[in-house]
Each structure stands twice: as structure tokens, then as C-alpha cells.
Short mmCIF file of C-alpha atoms and ligand atoms in Angstrom, two decimals:
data_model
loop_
_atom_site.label_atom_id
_atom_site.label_comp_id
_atom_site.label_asym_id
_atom_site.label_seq_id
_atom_site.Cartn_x
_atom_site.Cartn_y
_atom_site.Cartn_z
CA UNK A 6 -34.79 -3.59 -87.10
CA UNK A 7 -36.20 -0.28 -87.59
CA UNK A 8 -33.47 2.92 -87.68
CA UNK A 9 -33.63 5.12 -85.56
CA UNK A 10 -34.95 8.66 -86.12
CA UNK A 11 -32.72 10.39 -83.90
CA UNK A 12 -29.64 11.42 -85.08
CA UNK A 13 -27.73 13.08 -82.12
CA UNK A 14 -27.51 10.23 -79.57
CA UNK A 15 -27.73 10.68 -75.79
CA UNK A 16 -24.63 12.51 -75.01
CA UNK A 17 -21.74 10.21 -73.48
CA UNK A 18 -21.14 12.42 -70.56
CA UNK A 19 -24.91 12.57 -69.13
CA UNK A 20 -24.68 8.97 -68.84
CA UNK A 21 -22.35 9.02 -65.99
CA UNK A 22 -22.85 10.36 -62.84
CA UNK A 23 -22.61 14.08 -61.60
CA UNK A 24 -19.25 14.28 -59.85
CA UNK A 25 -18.93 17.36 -57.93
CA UNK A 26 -15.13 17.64 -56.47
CA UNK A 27 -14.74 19.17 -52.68
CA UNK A 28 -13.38 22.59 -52.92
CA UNK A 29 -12.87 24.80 -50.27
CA UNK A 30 -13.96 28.24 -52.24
CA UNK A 31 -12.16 31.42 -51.15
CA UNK A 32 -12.15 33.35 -54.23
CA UNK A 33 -14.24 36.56 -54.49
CA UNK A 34 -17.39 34.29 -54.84
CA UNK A 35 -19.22 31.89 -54.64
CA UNK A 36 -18.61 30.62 -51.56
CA UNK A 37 -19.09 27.26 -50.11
CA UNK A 38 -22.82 26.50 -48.91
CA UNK A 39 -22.89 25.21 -45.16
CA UNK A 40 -25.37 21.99 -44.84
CA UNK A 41 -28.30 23.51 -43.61
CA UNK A 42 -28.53 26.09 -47.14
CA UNK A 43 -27.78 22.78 -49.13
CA UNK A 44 -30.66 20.63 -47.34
CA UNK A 45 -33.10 23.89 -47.68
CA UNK A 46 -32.32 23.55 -51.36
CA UNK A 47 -32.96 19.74 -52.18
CA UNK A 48 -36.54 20.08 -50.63
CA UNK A 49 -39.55 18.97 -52.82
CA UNK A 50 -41.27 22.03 -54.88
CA UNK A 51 -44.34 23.44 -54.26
CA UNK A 52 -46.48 25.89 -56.23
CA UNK A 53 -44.72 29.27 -56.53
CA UNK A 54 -48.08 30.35 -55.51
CA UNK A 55 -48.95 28.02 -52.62
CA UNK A 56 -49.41 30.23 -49.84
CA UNK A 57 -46.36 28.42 -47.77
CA UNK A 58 -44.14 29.63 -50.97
CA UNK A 59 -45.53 33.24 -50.39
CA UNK A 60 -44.85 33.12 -46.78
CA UNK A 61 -40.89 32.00 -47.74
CA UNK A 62 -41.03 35.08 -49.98
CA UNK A 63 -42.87 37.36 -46.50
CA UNK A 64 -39.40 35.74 -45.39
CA UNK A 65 -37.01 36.55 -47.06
CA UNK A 66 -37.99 39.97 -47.68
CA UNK A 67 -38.17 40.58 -43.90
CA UNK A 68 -34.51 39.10 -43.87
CA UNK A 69 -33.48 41.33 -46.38
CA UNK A 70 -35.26 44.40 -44.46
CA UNK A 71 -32.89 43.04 -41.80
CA UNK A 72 -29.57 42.92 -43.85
CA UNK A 73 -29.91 46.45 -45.62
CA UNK A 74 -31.48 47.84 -42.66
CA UNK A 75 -34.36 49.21 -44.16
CA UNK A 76 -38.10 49.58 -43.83
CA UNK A 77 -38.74 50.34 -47.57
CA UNK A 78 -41.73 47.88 -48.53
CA UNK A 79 -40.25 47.42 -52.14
CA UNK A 80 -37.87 45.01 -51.18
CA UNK A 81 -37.61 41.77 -52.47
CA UNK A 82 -35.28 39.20 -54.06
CA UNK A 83 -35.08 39.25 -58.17
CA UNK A 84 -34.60 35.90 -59.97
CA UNK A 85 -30.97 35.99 -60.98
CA UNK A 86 -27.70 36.93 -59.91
CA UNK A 87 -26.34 39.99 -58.83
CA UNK A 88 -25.62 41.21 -62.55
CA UNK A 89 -29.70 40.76 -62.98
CA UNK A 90 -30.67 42.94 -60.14
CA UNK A 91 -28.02 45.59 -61.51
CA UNK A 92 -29.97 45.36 -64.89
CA UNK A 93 -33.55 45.63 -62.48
CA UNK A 94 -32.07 48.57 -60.68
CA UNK A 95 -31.20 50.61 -63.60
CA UNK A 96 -33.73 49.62 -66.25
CA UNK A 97 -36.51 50.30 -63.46
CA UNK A 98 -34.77 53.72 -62.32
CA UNK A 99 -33.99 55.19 -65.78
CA UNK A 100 -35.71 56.28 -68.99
CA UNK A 101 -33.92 57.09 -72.61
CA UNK A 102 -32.27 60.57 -71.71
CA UNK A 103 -31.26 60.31 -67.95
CA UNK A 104 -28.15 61.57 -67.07
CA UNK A 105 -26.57 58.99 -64.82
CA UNK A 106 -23.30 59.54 -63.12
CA UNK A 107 -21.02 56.12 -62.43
CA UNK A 108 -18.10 56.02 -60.37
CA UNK A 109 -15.68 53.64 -61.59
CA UNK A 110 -12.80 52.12 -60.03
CA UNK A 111 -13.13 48.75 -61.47
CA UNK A 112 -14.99 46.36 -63.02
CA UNK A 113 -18.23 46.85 -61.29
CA UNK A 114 -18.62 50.89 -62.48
CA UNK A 115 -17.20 49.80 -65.74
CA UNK A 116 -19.99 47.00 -66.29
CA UNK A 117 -23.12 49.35 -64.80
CA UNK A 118 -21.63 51.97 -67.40
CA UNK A 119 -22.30 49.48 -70.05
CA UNK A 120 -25.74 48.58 -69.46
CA UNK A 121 -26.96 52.42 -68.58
CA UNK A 122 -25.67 53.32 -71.87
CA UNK A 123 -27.18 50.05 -73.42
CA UNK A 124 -30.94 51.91 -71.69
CA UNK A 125 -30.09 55.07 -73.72
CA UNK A 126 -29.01 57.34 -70.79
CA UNK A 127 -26.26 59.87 -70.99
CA UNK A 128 -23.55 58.38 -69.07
CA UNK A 129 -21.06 60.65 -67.34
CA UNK A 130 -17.70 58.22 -65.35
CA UNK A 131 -16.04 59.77 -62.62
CA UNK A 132 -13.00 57.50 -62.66
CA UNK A 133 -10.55 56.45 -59.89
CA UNK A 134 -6.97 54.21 -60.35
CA UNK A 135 -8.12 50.40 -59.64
CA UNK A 136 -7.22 50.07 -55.61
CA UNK A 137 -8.87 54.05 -54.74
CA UNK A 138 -11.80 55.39 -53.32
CA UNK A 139 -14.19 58.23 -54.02
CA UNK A 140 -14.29 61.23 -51.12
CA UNK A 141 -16.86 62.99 -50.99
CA UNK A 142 -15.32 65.97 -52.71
CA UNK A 143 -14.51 63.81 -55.93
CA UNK A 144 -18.01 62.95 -56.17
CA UNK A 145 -19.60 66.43 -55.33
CA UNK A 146 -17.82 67.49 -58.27
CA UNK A 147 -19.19 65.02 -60.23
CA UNK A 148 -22.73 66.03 -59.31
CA UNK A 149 -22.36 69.29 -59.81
CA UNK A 150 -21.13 69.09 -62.73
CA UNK A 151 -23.12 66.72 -64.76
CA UNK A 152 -26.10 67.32 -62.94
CA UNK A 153 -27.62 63.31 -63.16
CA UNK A 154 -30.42 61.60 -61.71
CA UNK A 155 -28.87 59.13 -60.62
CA UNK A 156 -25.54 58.28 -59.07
CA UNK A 157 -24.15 54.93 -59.11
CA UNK A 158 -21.38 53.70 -57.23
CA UNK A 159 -19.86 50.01 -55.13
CA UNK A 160 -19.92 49.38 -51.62
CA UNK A 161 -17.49 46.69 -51.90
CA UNK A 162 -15.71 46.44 -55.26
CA UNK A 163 -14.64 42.69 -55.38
CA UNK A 164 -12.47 43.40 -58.83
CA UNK A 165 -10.06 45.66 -56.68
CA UNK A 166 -10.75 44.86 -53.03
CA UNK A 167 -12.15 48.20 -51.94
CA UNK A 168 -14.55 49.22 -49.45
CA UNK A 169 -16.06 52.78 -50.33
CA UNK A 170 -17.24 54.44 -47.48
CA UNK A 171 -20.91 55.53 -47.91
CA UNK A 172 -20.96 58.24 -44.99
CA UNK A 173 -23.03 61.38 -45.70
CA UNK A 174 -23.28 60.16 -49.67
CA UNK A 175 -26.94 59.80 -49.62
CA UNK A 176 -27.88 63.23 -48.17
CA UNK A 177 -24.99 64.05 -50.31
CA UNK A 178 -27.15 63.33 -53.68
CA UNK A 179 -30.29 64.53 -52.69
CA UNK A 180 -29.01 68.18 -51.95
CA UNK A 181 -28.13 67.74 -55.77
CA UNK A 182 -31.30 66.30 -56.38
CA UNK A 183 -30.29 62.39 -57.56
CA UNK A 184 -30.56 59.06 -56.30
CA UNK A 185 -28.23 57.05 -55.07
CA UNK A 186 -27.91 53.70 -56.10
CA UNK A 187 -24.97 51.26 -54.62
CA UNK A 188 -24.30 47.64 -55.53
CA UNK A 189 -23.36 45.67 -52.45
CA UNK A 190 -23.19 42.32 -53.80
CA UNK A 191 -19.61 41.46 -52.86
CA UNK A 192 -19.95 44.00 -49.10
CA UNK A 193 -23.72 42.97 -47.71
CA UNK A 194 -23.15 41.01 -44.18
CA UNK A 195 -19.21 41.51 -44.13
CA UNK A 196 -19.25 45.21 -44.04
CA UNK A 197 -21.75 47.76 -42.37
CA UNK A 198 -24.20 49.33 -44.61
CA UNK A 199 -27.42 51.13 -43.46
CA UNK A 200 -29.75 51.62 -46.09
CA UNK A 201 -32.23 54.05 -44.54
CA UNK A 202 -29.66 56.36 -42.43
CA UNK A 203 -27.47 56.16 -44.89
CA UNK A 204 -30.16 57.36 -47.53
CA UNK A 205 -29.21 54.66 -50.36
CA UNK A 206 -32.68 54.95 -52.87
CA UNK A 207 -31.47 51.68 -53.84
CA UNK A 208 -29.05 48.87 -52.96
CA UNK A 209 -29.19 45.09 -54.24
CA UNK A 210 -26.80 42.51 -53.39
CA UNK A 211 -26.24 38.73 -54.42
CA UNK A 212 -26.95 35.99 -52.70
CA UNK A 213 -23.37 33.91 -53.21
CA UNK A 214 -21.28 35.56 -51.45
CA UNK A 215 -21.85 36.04 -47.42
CA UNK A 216 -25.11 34.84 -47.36
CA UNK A 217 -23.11 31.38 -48.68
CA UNK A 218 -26.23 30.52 -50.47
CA UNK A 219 -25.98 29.17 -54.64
CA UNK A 220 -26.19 31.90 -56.94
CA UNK A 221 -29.60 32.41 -58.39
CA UNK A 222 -31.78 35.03 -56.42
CA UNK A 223 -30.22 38.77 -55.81
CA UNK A 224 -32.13 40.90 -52.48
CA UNK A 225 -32.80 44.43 -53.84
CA UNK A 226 -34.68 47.62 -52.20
CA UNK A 227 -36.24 50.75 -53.90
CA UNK A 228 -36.67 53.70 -51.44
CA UNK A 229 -39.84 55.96 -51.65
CA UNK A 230 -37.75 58.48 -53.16
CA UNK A 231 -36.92 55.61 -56.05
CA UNK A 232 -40.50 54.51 -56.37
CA UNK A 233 -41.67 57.82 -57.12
CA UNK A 234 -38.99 57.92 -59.92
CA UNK A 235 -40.39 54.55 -61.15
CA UNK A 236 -44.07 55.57 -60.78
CA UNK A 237 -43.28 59.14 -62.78
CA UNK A 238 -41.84 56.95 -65.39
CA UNK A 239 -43.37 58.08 -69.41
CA UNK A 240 -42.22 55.02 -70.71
CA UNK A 241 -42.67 51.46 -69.34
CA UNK A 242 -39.45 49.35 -67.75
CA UNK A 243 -37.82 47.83 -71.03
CA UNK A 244 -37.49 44.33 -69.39
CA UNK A 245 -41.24 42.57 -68.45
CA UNK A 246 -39.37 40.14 -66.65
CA UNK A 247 -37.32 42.73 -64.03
CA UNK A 248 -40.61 45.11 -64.74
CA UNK A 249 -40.04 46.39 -60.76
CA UNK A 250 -44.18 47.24 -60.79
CA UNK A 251 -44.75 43.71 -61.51
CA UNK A 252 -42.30 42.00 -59.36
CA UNK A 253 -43.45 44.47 -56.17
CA UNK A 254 -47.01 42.63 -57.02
CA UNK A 255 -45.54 39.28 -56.72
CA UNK A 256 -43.71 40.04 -53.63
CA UNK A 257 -46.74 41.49 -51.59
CA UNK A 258 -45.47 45.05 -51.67
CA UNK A 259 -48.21 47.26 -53.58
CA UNK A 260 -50.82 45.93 -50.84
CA UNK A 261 -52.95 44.35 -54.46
CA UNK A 262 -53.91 40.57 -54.25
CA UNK A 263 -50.54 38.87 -56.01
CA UNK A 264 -50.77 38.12 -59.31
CA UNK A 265 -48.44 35.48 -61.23
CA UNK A 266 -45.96 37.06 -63.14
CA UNK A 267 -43.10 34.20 -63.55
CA UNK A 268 -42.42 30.86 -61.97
CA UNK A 269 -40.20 31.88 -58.87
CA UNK A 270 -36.88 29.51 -58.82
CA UNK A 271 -38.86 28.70 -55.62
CA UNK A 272 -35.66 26.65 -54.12
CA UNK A 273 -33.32 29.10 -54.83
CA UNK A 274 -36.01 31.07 -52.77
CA UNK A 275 -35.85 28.02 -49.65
CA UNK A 276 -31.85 28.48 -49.88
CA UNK A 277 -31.71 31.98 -49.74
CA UNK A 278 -34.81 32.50 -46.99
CA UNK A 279 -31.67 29.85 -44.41
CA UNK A 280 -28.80 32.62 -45.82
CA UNK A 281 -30.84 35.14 -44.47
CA UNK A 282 -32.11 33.11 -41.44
CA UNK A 283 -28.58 32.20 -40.30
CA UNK A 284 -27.06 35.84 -41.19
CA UNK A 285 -30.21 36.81 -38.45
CA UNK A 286 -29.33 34.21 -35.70
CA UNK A 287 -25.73 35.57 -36.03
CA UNK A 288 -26.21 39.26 -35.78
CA UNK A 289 -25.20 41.72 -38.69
CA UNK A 290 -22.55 43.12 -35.83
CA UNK A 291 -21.31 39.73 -35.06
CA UNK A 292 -21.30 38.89 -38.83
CA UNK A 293 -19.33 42.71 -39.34
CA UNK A 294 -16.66 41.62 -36.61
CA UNK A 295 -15.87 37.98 -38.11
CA UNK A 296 -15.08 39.19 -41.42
CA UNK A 297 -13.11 42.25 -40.18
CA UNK A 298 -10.93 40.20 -37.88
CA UNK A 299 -10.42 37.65 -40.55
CA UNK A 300 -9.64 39.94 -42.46
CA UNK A 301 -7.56 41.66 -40.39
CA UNK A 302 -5.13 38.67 -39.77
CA UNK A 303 -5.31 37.23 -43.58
CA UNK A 304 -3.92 41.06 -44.27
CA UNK A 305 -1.21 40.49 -41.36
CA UNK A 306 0.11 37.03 -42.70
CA UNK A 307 -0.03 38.06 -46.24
CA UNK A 308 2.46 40.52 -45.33
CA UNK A 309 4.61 37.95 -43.15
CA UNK A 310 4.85 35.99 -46.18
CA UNK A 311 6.67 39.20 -48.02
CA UNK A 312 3.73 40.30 -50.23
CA UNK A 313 2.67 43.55 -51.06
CA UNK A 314 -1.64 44.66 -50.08
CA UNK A 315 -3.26 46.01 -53.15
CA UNK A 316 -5.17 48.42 -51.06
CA UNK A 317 -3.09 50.67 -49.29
CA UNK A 318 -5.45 52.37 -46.85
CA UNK A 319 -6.69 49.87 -43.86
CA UNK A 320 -10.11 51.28 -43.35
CA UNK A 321 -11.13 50.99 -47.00
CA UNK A 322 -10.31 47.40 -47.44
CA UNK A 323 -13.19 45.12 -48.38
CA UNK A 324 -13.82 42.72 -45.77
CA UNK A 325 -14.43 39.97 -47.87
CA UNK A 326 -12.05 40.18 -50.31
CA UNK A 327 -8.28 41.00 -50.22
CA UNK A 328 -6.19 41.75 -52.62
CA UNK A 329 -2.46 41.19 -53.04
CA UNK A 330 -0.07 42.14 -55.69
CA UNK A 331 0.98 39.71 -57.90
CA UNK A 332 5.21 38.98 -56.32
CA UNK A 333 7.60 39.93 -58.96
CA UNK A 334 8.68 36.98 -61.00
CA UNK A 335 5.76 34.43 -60.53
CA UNK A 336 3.05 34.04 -63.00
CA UNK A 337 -1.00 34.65 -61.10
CA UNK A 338 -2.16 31.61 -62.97
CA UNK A 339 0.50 29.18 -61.91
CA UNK A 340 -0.11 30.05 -58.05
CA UNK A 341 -3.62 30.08 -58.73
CA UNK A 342 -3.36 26.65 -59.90
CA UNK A 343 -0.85 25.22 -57.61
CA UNK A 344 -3.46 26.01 -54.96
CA UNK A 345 -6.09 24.43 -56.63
CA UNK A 346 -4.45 21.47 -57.63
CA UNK A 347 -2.26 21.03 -54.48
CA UNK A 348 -4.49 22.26 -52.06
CA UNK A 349 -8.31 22.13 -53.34
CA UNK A 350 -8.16 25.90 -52.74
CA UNK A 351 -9.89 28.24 -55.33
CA UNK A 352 -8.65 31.55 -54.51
CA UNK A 353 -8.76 34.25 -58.31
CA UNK A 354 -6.76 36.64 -60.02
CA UNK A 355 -7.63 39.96 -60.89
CA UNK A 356 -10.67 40.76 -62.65
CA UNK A 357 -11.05 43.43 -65.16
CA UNK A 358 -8.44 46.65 -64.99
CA UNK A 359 -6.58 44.16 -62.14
CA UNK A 360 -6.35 41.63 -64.29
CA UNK A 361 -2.41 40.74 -64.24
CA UNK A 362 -1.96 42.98 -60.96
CA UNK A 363 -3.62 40.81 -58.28
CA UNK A 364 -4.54 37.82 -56.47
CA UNK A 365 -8.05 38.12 -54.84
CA UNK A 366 -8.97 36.42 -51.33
CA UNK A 367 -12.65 35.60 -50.49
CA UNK A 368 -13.80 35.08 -46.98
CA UNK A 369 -17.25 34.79 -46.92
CA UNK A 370 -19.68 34.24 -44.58
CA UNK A 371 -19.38 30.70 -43.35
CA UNK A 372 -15.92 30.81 -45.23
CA UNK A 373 -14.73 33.71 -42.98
CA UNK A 374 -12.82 31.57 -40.34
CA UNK A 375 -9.84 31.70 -38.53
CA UNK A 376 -9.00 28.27 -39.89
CA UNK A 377 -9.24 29.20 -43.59
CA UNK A 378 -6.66 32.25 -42.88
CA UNK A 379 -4.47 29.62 -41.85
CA UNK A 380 -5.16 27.08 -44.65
CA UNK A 381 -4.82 29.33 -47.58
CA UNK A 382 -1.72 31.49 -45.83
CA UNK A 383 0.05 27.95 -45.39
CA UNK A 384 -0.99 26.85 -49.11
CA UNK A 385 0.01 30.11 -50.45
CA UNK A 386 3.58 29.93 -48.74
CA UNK A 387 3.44 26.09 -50.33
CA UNK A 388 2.78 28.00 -53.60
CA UNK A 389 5.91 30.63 -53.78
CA UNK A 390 8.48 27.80 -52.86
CA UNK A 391 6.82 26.01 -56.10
CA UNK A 392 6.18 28.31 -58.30
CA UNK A 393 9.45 30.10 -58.70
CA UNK A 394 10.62 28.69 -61.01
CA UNK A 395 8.11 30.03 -63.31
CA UNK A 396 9.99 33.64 -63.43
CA UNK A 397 8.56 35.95 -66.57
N1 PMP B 426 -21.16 43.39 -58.22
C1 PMP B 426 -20.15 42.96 -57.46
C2 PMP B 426 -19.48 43.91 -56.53
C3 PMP B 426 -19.72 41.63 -57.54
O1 PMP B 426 -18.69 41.22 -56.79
C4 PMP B 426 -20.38 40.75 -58.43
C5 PMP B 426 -19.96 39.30 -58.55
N2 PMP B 426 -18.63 39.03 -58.50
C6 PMP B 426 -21.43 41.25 -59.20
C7 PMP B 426 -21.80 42.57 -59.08
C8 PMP B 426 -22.14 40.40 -60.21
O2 PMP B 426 -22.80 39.36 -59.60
P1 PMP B 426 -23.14 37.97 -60.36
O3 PMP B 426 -21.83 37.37 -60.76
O4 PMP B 426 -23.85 37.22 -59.28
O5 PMP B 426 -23.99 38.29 -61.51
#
């Protein structure tokens, strides 16, 4: 018998079957994908440019027109998570020199500060304590002081559970002459946000988190203001693949015949066009009201049950995800695992500078019910009797 050539044999664990466990996920994301996303997803491909996968794309960027509330015809979905269309919004946006301001009051600032200095820019950080918000005044400062082009900042920061309020912060940076440029990957669909009134020059989002649709595609939108940055550019986009002049082709936005430029992820693309669909058949209002009420009585229990909100202002708490100190004398990780092995719950701890301080509630989207509050209130109250006895 001849030997065989291979020497790494097919690996043990491919040969049995995919088991997937049933989790109900109300962390700060993903969140669980109702049946009509899942089915949208396991359809056969077509072309990625077969004119019924264009029309899915005409779709979804209608849908996401809807969501931000924006007319801007740069507006599209980029292949990859939310982290990817931060990396499209600043690469596109900013050349090697640009002074960019970043607000950061958690992760989110801290990891857009990273890749804008990775581009080259002078980066300026207007920080705030993990749990705070920016005013207006705090970030007028800023401007004035460091003078940037841009000005980056998150609608809903999922590391510390806060929603920053976006009123008059558009017209805000233009009188200093900058864009503004707000990630609302954890906030779109549970929280208002109005891209044009609000005069965000650009906003992306993610696609796993209210829109309950598998990670993999991130909506964005460039305002005119933001494509006339892009189209004064001296130097071209250091990324072909998020090259925002390229992917506007693709997406039908530069009015050209659309070229290939990669191979869309074109079911990620069927998923996401049934997120946006059912966000549309709900209502962004009726959407806004679920997750506030939700939220609203997950905020009320978590209090019955004796622990302390992270956020100590009501109207800047995120919607979609709470977060509660850590009690005194339990350890995060066992109650984070006595819900997940007692209850099939995935709830997180904190992420970032809350690392240690926090546990973080999701309710997202489909995952934003009455139901859940009760579910993970009663497995959380299952989880302090337990857990005591792991006092630090
Ligand atoms: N921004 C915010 C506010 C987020 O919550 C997340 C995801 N947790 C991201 C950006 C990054 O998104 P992704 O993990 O999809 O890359």
C-alpha cells in the first residue's frame, strides 16, 4: 500500500458535526437572530453582480437611509464589522497630518485613537471618567483648542453603558470648521439619532446588535460635507479594500455603471437587507420606545435586587446596554458564568477601562422584551444566592 503524502490528517474535530448550543444572548452583542434573518441567510448565492444582488444592495442602502435618517447618497454597508467601517470612516476622512479630536470615555474613543494615530494624524483625546458624558462646553473647548478636522465621538458607548446626547454637536463642529463623525454601532435602532438634522458628516453602525442580524456587514454614510473632504484628498485612501471612492461605485452612488471591486459576502448582504426590513415594518419610534421601556424596567429591577447602576444620570443611559456595578464581595466572572451555565444566559463584564467595575446587559432588538427583563433579573437573583460564597 502506497503512503500517504499528507502528513497533517483531517482534523478530528471537523469530522463531527457542527453543534451550535441555544443561548439566549443578552450581552452587549451579538444578539440572537430571529428566524426570518436566519432563513434570509441560508439562501443559495448568486453573482455579487447579478442584478437581483444589486437590487438587495438598492435595499439595504434605502434601509439604512431609513435608520440614520439621511438622504446622503454615499451610504452603503462595508464588508465587515463595525471595527471595519471605523477603519473606512477614518482612513477615507483623513490624510497623514490631520488633526483629529477623539472623545474618550471608554473603549470605543480609546480604540478610534489607536487607528487615527496608526493613519499618521495628530491625535488630540478629550477624556471623560468611564460612566460620563461630553456637554457641549467640554467639547467646544476641545475644538477650540486643537483646532481638528475632524471630531470623533460614540452615540452609544457599549464598554460603559452611555448614551451621549448628540443635540446641537453637528452645527457645533462646523462653526469650528470640522466634521463630525459618531460611531453608533451599539445605539442605531434603540436610541434616536438623526443623521441629517443632527448634522453627523458621518455615522456607521454594525449590523449585530439591534438589527439582530450575524456580524459581517457594518451600514455607514458620508455627508456632502465628508465627500468633499474625501474628493480634496492629495493622497489616495491607504486601504483599496475600504477605498470609500470605490465602494460608492459598487453601491450605485457616484451615478457611473458599477464596476467589481470585491466579492460582496452577498448573504451577509440577504441577512442584513431582513434587519433592516423588519427594523422598517416596526417603526424607528416603535423600535426607540421598546428598548427604552425595557430598559427602563431592567434598570428598576436591577435596583430591587440591591445593585448599584453604573450610569448615574437616567437620560444618558444606553438603551441597549446597562451597566451595573460589580456587588461588593462577588467575583464578575463567577456570576457571569453561573448565568451561562445555569441559565444559558450570556450577559459580559466590563470591557476595557470597566473591566473589573461592571456587568453589561444587552437588549437588542428582537432581544429587547419584557420577558428577557424577567429571565435574566430572575437568573441574576439565582446568581447572588450562588455566588457568595466566592467573596475576594
Ligand atoms: N463600536 C461600538 C460602540 C461597539 O459596541 C462595537 C462592538 N461591541 C464596536 C464599535 C465594534 O464592532 P465589531 O465588534 O462589530 O467590530
Amino acid at each position: 500500500m502506497a503512503t500517504s503524502p499528507l502528513c497533517v490528517p483531517p482534523p478530528q474535530g471537523l469530522l463531527r458535526p457542527l453543534a451550535v448550543p441555544e443561548r439566549l444572548l443578552l450581552g452587549p452583542g451579538p444578539s440572537n437572530v430571529p428566524p426570518r434573518i436566519l432563513a434570509a441567510g441560508s439562501q443559495q448565492l448568486l453573482g455579487h453582480m447579478h442584478p437581483e444582488v444589486l437590487q438587495v444592495m438598492d435595499e439595504i442602502k434605502m434601509g439604512i437611509q431609513y435608520a440614520f435618517q439621511t438622504q446622503n447618497r454615499l451610504t452603503l454597508a462595508i464588508s465587515g464589522t463595525g471595527h471595519c467601517a471605523m477603519e473606512a470612516a477614518l482612513l477615507n476622512l483623513l490624510e497623514h497630518g490631520d488633526t483629529v479630536l477623539v472623545a474618550v470615555n471608554g473603549i470605543w474613543g480609546q480604540r478610534a485613537a489607536d487607528i487615527t494615530r496608526r493613519l499618521g494624524a495628530n491625535v488630540h483625546e478629550l477624556l471623560k471618567p468611564p460612566g460620563e458624558y461630553f456637554t457641549l462646553w467640554d467639547i467646544e473647548e476641545g475644538l477650540a483648542r486643537h483646532k481638528p478636522s475632524v471630531f470623533f465621538i460614540t452615540h452609544g458607548e457599549s464598554s460603559t453603558g452611555v448614551l451621549q446626547p448628540l443635540e446641537g454637536l453637528g452645527e457645533l463642529c462646523h462653526r469650528h470648521g470640522c466634521l463630525l463623525l459618531v460611531d453608533a454601532v451599539a445605539s442605531l435602532g434603540g436610541a434616536p439619532i438623526f443623521m441629517d438634522q443632527q448634522e453627523i458628516d458621518v455615522l456607521y453602525s454594525g449590523s449585530q446588535k439591534v438589527l439582530n442580524t450575524p456580524p459581517g456587514s457594518a451600514p455607514i454614510s458620508f455627508s456632502e460635507g465628508a465627500r468633499e473632504k474625501m474628493l480634496r484628498r492629495k493622497t489616495k485612501p491607504l486601504s483599496f479594500y475600504l477605498d470609500m471612492g470605490c465602494l460608492g461605485n459598487y453601491w450605485g452612488c457616484d451615478g457611473e455603471p458599477r464596476r467589481y471591486h470585491h466579492t460582496a459576502p452577498i448573504n451577509s448582504f440577504f441577512s442584513l437587507r431582513e434587519g433592516l426590513a423588519m427594523l422598517a415594518e416596526l417603526g424607528l419610534e416603535t423600535s426607540w420606545e421598546r428598548h427604552r421601556a425595557n430598559c427602563a424596567k431592567l434598570c428598576q429591577g436591577l435596583c430591587d435586587l440591591g445593585l448599584e447602576l453604573f450610569v448615574k444620570e437616567e437620560k444618558v443611559r444606553l438603551p441597549t446596554v446597562t451597566t451595573v456595578r460589580v456587588p461588593d464581595g462577588y467575583n464578575w466572572k463567577d456570576i457571569v458564568a453561573f448565568l451561562m451555565d445555569n441559565h444559558a444566559i450570556e450577559i459580559a463584564g466590563g470591557l476595557g477601562p470597566s473591566v473589573g467595575q461592571v456587568l453589561r446587559i444587552g437588549l437588542m432588538g428582537c432581544n429587547s422584551t419584557s420577558s428577557n427583563v424577567d429571565r435574566v433579573l430572575s437568573a441574576l437573583q439565582d446568581a447572588l444566592r450562588c455566588c457568595q460564597h466566592s467573596r475576594l
